[in-house]
Tab-separated table of C-alpha atoms in Angstrom:
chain	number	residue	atom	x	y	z
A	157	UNK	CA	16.129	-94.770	-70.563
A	158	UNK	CA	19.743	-94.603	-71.830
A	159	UNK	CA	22.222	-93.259	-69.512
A	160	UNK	CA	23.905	-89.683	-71.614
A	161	UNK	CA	27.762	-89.430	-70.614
A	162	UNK	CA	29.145	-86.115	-72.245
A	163	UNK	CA	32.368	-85.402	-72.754
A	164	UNK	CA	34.626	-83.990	-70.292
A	165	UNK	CA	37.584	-82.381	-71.417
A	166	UNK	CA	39.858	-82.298	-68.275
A	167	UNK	CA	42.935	-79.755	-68.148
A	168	UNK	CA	45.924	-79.369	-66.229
A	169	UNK	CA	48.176	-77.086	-66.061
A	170	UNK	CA	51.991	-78.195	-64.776
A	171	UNK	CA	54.882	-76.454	-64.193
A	172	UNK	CA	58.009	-78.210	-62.917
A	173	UNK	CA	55.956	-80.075	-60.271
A	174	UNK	CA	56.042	-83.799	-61.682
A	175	UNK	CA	55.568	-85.793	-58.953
A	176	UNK	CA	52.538	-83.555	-57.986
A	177	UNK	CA	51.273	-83.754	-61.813
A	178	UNK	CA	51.498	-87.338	-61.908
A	179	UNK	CA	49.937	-88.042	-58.671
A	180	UNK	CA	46.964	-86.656	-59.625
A	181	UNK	CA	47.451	-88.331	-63.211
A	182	UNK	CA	47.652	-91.559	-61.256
A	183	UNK	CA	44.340	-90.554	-59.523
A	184	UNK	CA	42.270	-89.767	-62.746
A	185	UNK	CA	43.612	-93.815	-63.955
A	186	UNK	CA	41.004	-94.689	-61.202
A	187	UNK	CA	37.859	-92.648	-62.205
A	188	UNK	CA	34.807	-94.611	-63.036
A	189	UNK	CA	33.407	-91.904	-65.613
A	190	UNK	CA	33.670	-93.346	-68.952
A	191	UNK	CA	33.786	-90.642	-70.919
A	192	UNK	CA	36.653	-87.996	-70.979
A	193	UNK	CA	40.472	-86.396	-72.225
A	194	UNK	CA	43.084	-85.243	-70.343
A	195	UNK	CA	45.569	-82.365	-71.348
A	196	UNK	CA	47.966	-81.046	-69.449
A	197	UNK	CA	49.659	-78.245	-70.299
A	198	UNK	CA	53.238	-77.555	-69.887
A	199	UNK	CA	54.943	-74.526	-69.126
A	200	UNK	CA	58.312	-74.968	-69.988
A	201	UNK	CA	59.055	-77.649	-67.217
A	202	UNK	CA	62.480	-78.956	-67.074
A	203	UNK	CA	61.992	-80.866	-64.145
A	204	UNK	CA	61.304	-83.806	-66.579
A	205	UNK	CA	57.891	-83.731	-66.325
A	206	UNK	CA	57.396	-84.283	-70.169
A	207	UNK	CA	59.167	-86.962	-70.766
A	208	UNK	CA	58.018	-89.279	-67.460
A	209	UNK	CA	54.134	-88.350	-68.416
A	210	UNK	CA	54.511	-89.654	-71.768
A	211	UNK	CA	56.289	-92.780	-70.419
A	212	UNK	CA	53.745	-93.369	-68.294
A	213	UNK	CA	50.607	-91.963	-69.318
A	214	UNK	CA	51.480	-92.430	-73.067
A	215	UNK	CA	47.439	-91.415	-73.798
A	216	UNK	CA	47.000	-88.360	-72.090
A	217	UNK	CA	47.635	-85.577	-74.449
A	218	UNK	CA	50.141	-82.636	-73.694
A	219	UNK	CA	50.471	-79.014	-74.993
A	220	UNK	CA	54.445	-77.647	-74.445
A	221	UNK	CA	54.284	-74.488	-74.208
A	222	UNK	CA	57.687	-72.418	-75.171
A	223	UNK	CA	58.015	-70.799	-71.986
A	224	UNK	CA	55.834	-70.188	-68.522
A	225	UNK	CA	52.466	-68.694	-69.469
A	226	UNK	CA	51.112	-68.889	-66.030
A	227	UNK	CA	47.879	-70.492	-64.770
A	228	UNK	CA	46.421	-68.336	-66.896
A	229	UNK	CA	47.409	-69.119	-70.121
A	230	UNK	CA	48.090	-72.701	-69.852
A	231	UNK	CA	44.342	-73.000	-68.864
A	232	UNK	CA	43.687	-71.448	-71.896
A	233	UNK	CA	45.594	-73.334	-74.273
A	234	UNK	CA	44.054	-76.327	-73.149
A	235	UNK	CA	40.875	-74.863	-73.667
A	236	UNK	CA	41.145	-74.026	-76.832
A	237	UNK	CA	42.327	-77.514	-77.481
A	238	UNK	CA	39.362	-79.186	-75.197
A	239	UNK	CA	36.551	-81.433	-77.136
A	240	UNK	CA	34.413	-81.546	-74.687
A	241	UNK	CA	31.022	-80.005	-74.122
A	242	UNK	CA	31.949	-79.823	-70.289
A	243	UNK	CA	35.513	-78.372	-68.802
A	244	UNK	CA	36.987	-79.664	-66.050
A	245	UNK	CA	39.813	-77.019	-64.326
A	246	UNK	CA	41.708	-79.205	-62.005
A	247	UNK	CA	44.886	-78.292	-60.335
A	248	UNK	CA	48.219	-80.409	-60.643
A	249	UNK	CA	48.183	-80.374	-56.722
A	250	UNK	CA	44.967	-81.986	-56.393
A	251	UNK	CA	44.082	-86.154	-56.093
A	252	UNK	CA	40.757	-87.051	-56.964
A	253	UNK	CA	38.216	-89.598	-55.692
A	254	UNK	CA	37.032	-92.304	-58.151
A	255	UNK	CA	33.468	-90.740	-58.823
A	256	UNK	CA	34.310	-87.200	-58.026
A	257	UNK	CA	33.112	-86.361	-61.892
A	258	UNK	CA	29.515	-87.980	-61.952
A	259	UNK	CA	27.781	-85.709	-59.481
A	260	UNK	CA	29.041	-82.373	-61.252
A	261	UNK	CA	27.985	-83.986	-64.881
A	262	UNK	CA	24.684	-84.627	-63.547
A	263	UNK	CA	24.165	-81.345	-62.169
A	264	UNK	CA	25.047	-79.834	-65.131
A	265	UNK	CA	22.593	-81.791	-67.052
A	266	UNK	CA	19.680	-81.097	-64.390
A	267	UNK	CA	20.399	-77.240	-64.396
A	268	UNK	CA	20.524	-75.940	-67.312
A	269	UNK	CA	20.819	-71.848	-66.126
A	270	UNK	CA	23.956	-73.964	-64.206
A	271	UNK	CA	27.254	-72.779	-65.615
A	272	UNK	CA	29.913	-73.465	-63.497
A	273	UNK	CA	30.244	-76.394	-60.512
A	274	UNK	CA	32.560	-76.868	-58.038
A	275	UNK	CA	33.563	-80.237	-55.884
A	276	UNK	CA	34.125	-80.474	-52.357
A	277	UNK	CA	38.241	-79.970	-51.717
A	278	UNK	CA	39.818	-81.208	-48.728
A	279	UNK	CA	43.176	-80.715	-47.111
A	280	UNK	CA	45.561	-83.127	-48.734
A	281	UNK	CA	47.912	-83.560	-45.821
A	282	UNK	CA	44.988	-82.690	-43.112
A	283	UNK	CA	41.991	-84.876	-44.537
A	284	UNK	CA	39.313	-83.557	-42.252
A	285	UNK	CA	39.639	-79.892	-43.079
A	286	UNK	CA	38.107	-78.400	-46.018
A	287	UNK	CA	39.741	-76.056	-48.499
A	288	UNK	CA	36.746	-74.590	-49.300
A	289	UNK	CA	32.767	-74.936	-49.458
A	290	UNK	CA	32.012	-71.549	-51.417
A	291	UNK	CA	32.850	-68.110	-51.371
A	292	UNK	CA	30.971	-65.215	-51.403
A	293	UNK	CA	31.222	-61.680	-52.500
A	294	UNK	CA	31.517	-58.263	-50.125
A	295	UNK	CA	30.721	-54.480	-50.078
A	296	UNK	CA	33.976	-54.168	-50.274
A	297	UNK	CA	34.850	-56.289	-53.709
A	298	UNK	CA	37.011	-59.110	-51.710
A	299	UNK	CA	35.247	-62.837	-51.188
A	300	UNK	CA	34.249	-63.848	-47.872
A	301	UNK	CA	35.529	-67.951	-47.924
A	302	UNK	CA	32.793	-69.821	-46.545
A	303	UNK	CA	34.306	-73.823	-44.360
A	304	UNK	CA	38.093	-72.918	-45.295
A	305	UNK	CA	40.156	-74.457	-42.373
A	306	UNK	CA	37.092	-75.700	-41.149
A	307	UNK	CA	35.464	-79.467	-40.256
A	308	UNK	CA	33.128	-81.249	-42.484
A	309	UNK	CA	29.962	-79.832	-40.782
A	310	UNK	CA	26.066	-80.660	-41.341
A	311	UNK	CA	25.737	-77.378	-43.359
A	312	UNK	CA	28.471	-78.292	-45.982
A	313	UNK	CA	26.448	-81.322	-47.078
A	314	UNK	CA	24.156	-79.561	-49.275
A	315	UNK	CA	24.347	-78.093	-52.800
A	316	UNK	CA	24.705	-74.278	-52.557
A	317	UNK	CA	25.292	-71.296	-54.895
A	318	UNK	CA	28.367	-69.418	-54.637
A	319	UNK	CA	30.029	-66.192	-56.120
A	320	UNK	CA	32.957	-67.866	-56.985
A	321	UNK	CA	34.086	-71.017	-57.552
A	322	UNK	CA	37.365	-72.928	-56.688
A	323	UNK	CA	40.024	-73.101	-59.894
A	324	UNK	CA	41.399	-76.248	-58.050
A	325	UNK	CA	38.392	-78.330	-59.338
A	326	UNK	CA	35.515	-76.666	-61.130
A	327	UNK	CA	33.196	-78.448	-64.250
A	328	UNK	CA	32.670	-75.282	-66.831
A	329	UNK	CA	29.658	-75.420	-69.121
A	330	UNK	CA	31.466	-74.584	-72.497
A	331	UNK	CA	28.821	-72.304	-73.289
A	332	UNK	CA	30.235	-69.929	-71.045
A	333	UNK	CA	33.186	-69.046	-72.374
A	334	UNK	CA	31.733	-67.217	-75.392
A	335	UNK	CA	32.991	-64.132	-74.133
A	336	UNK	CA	36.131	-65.430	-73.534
A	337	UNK	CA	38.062	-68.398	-71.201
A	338	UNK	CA	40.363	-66.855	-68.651
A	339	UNK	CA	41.625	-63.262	-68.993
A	340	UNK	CA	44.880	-63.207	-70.494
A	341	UNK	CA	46.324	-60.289	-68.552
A	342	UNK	CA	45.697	-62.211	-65.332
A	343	UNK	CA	48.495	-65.104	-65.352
A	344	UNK	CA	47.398	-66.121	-61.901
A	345	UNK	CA	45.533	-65.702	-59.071
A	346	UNK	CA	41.435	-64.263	-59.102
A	347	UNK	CA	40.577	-65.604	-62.297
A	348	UNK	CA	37.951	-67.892	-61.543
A	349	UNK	CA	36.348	-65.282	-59.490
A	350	UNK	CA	36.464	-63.006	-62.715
A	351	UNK	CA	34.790	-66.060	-64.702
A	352	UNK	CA	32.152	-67.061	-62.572
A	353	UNK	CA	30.821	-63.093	-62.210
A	354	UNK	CA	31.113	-62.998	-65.829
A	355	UNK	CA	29.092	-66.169	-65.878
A	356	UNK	CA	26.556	-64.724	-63.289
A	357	UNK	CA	26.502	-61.873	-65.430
A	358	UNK	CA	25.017	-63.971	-68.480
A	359	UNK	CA	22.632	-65.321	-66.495
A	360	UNK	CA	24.510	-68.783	-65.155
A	361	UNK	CA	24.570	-69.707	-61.900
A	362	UNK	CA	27.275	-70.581	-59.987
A	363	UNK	CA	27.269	-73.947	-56.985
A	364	UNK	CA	29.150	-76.105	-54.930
A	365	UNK	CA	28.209	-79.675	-54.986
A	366	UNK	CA	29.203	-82.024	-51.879
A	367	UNK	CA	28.931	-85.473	-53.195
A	368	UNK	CA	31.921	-84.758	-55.830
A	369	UNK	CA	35.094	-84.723	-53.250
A	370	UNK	CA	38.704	-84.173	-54.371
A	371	UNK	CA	42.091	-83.206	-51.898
A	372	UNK	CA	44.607	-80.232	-52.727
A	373	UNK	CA	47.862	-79.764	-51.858
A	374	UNK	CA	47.068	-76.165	-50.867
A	375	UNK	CA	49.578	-73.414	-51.714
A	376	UNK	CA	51.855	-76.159	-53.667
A	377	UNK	CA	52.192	-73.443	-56.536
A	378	UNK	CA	52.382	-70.222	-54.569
A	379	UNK	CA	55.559	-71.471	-52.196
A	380	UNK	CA	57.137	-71.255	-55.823
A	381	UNK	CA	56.225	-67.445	-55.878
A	382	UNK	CA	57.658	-64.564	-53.943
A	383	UNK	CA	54.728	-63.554	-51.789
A	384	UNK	CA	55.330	-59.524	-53.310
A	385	UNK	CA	54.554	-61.319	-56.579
A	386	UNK	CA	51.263	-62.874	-54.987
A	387	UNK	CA	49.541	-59.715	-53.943
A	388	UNK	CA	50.261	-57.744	-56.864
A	389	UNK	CA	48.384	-60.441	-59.260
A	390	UNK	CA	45.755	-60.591	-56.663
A	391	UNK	CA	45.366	-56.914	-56.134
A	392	UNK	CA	45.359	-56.322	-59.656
A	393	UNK	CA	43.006	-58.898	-61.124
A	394	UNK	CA	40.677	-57.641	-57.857
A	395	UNK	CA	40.351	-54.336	-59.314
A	396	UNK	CA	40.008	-55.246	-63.195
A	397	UNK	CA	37.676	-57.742	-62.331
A	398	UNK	CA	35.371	-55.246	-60.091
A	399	UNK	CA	35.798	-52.750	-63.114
A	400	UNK	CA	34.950	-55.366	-66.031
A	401	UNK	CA	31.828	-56.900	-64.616
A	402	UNK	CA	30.045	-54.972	-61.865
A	403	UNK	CA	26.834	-53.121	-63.270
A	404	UNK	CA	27.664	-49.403	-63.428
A	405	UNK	CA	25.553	-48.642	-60.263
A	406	UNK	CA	27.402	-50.873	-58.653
A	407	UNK	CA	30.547	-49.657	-59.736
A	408	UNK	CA	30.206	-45.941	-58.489
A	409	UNK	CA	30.002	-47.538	-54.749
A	410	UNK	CA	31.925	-50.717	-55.007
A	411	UNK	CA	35.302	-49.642	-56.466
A	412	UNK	CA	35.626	-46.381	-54.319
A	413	UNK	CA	35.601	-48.498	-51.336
A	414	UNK	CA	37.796	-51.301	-52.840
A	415	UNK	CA	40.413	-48.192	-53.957
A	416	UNK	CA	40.166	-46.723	-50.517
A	417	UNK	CA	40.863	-50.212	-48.363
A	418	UNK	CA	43.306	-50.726	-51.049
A	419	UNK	CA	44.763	-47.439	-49.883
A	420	UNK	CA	44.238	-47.565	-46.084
A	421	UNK	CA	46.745	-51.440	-46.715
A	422	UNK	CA	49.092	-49.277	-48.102
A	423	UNK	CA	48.973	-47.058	-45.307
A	424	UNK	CA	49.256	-50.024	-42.761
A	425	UNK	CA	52.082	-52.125	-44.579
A	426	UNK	CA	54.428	-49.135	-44.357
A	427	UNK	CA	53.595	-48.427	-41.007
A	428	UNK	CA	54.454	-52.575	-40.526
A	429	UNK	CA	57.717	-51.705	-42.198
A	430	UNK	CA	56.442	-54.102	-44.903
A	431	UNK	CA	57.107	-51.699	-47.601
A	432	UNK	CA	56.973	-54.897	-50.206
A	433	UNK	CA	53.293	-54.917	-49.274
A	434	UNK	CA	52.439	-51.243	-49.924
A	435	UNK	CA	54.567	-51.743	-53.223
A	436	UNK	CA	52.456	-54.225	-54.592
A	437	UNK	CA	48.951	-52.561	-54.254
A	438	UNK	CA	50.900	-48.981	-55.517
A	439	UNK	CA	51.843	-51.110	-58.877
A	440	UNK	CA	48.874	-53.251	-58.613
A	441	UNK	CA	46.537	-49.650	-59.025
A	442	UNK	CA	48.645	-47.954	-61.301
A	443	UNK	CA	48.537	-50.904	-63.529
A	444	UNK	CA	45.127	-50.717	-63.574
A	445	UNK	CA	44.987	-47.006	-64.697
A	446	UNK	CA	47.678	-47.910	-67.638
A	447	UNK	CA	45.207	-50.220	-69.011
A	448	UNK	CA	41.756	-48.186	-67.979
A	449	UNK	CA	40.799	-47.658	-71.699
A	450	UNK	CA	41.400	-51.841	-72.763
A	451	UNK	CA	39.531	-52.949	-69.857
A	452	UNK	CA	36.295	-50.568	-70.313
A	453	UNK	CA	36.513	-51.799	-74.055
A	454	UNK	CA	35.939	-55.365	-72.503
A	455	UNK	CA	33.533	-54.163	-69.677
A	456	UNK	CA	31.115	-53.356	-72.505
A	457	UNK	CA	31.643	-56.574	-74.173
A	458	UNK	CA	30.514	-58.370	-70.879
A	459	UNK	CA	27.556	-55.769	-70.070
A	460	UNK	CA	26.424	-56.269	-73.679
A	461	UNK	CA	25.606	-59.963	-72.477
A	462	UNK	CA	24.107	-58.967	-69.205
A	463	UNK	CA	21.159	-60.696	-68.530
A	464	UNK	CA	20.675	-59.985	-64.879
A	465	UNK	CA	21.034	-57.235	-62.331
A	466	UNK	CA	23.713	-56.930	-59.418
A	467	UNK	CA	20.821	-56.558	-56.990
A	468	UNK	CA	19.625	-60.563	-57.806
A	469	UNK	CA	23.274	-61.283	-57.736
A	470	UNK	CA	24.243	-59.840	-54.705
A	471	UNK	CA	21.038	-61.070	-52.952
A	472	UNK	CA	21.724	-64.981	-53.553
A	473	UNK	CA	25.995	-64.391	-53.068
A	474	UNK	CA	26.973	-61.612	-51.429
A	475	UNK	CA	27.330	-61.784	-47.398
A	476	UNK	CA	29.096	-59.631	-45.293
A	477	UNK	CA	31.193	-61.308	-42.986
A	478	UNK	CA	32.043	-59.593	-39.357
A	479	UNK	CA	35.117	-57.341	-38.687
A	480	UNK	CA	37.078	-60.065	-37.084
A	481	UNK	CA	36.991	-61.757	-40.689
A	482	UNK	CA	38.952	-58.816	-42.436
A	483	UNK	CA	41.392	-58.441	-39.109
A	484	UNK	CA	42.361	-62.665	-39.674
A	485	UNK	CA	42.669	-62.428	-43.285
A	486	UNK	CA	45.215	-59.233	-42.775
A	487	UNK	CA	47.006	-61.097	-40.206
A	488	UNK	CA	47.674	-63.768	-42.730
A	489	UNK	CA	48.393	-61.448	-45.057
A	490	UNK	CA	51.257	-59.671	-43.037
A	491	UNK	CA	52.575	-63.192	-42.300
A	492	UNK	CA	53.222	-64.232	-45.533
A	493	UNK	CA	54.853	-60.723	-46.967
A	494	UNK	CA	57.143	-61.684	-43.491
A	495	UNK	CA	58.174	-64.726	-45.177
């Protein structure tokens, strides 16, 4: 039987980081699936990224954007552009291995309620720790990372669903972006996670799949960003997402107790003297009531697909991790609004 290679249409989205944007270029010279495009997107750069990417990779095909439309919205321009009945998201940051492509194609093909796929990411500078296996979602709307930091163990061999998938290297079923690609109000930071619950909503699934391995520079972007900046995206897309896609039962329980830890990190980054921190979640909330009446609109547009409950999603990807979890993640969280 004839081997079937679809299309991959893979996108990348650059912003004066050339030598990280043609790393991984040089990387994708050395893949051994024969069927693909490349686009990366520019945001403005004026590092020179342009001009050395068409010297040197004079067939991979750029969008210039006019100025910087964050991760976000250079995603989405290259999705619009994308020919491909499969979309790859991979990060400028990232090198990939030579067959990293083949295992996500196939499990695309195999799976057909499969809608989004993520590879295996490494550590680029520590090449025994993962980035992260999968990540799953909490009573208390915030993802519980499942191997980051961690050593290639027995258990992160095998496929797995997850709530959320990666952005620094996930294969997207086109299919699922009939509702929409990435949410334009979002410019960075939680939009996969809004995505892939929008995909779970539709009745996709979501997995991790260990043969297809890749490295990341991790936080290459976000040492660009003021850390302020960081945690109001974050906190914001958080709460919009929760809003947009939970079922309304869920809703009434979930986004009181999101709102209230919200509150109670308020609370705690003034008494930290990290006033920065509590500013961000203040302005993170109140844009979220500005724009109550535009995001119900496109919560109904995403229930009026719904094809499954919360309950089966929550019982395949939703753990709760122990208090020690939350007390880490807020440690690293006060270190880097220190910064």
């Amino acid at each position: 039987m004839e081997i079937t290679y679809p299309k991959v249409s893979i996108i990348i989205v650059n912003f004066n980081q050339k030598q990280f944007t043609l790393n991984c270029l040089k990387s994708l010279g050395k893949i051994t699936y024969p069927n693909y495009e490349i686009i990366v997107v520019d945001n403005n750069s004026q590092d020179g990224s342009v001009e050395s990417i068409t010297k040197m990779f004079p067939d991979v095909g750029q969008i210039l954007n006019k100025s910087n439309s964050g991760y976000v919205g250079g995603n989405n321009a290259g999705i619009r552009q994308a020919k491909g009945k499969y979309l790859l998201i991979l990060n400028n940051d990232t090198v990939v291995t030579p067959s990293f492509i083949e295992p996500l194609v196939e499990d695309l093909k195999n799976y057909p309620s499969l809608g989004i796929v993520q590879s295996k990411i490494f550590i680029m500078d520590k090449p025994k720790l993962l980035d992260n296996v999968a990540s799953y979602l909490t009573n208390t709307g915030f993802l519980y990372h499942i191997g980051y930091l961690d050593v290639d163990k027995s258990e992160y061999q095998r496929y797995r669903e997850t709530f959320a998938a990666k952005g620094a290297c996930m294969l997207v079923r086109k299919e699922v972006l009939r509702l929409g690609a990435f949410d334009k109000e979002f410019w960075c930071y939680f939009e996969e996670t809004d995505l892939c619950w929008r995909a779970w909503v539709m009745g996709y699934h979501v997995a991790f799949e260990p043969k297809s391995i890749i490295y990341h520079k991790m936080g290459a972007t976000s040492t660009t960003m003021r850390s302020a900046f960081i945690h109001y995206h974050s906190f914001k897309n958080r709460i919009r997402t929760i809003i947009k896609n939970a079922s309304l039962p869920t809703l009434f329980w979930m986004l009181p107790i999101h709102l209230t830890t919200c509150v109670g990190l308020v609370i705690f980054f003034m008494f930290a003297g990290q006033i920065s921190g509590s500013l961000s979640i203040l302005k993170a909330i109140g844009w979220n009531i500005r724009v109550f009446s535009e995001t119900w609109k496109l919560r109904n547009k995403v229930q009026s697909k719904r094809k499954i409950s919360d309950t089966e999603i929550f019982n395949k990807v939703m753990k709760n991790p122990p208090l020690s979890f939350y007390l880490n993640h807020l440690s690293l969280v006060r270190g880097n609004l220190s910064k």
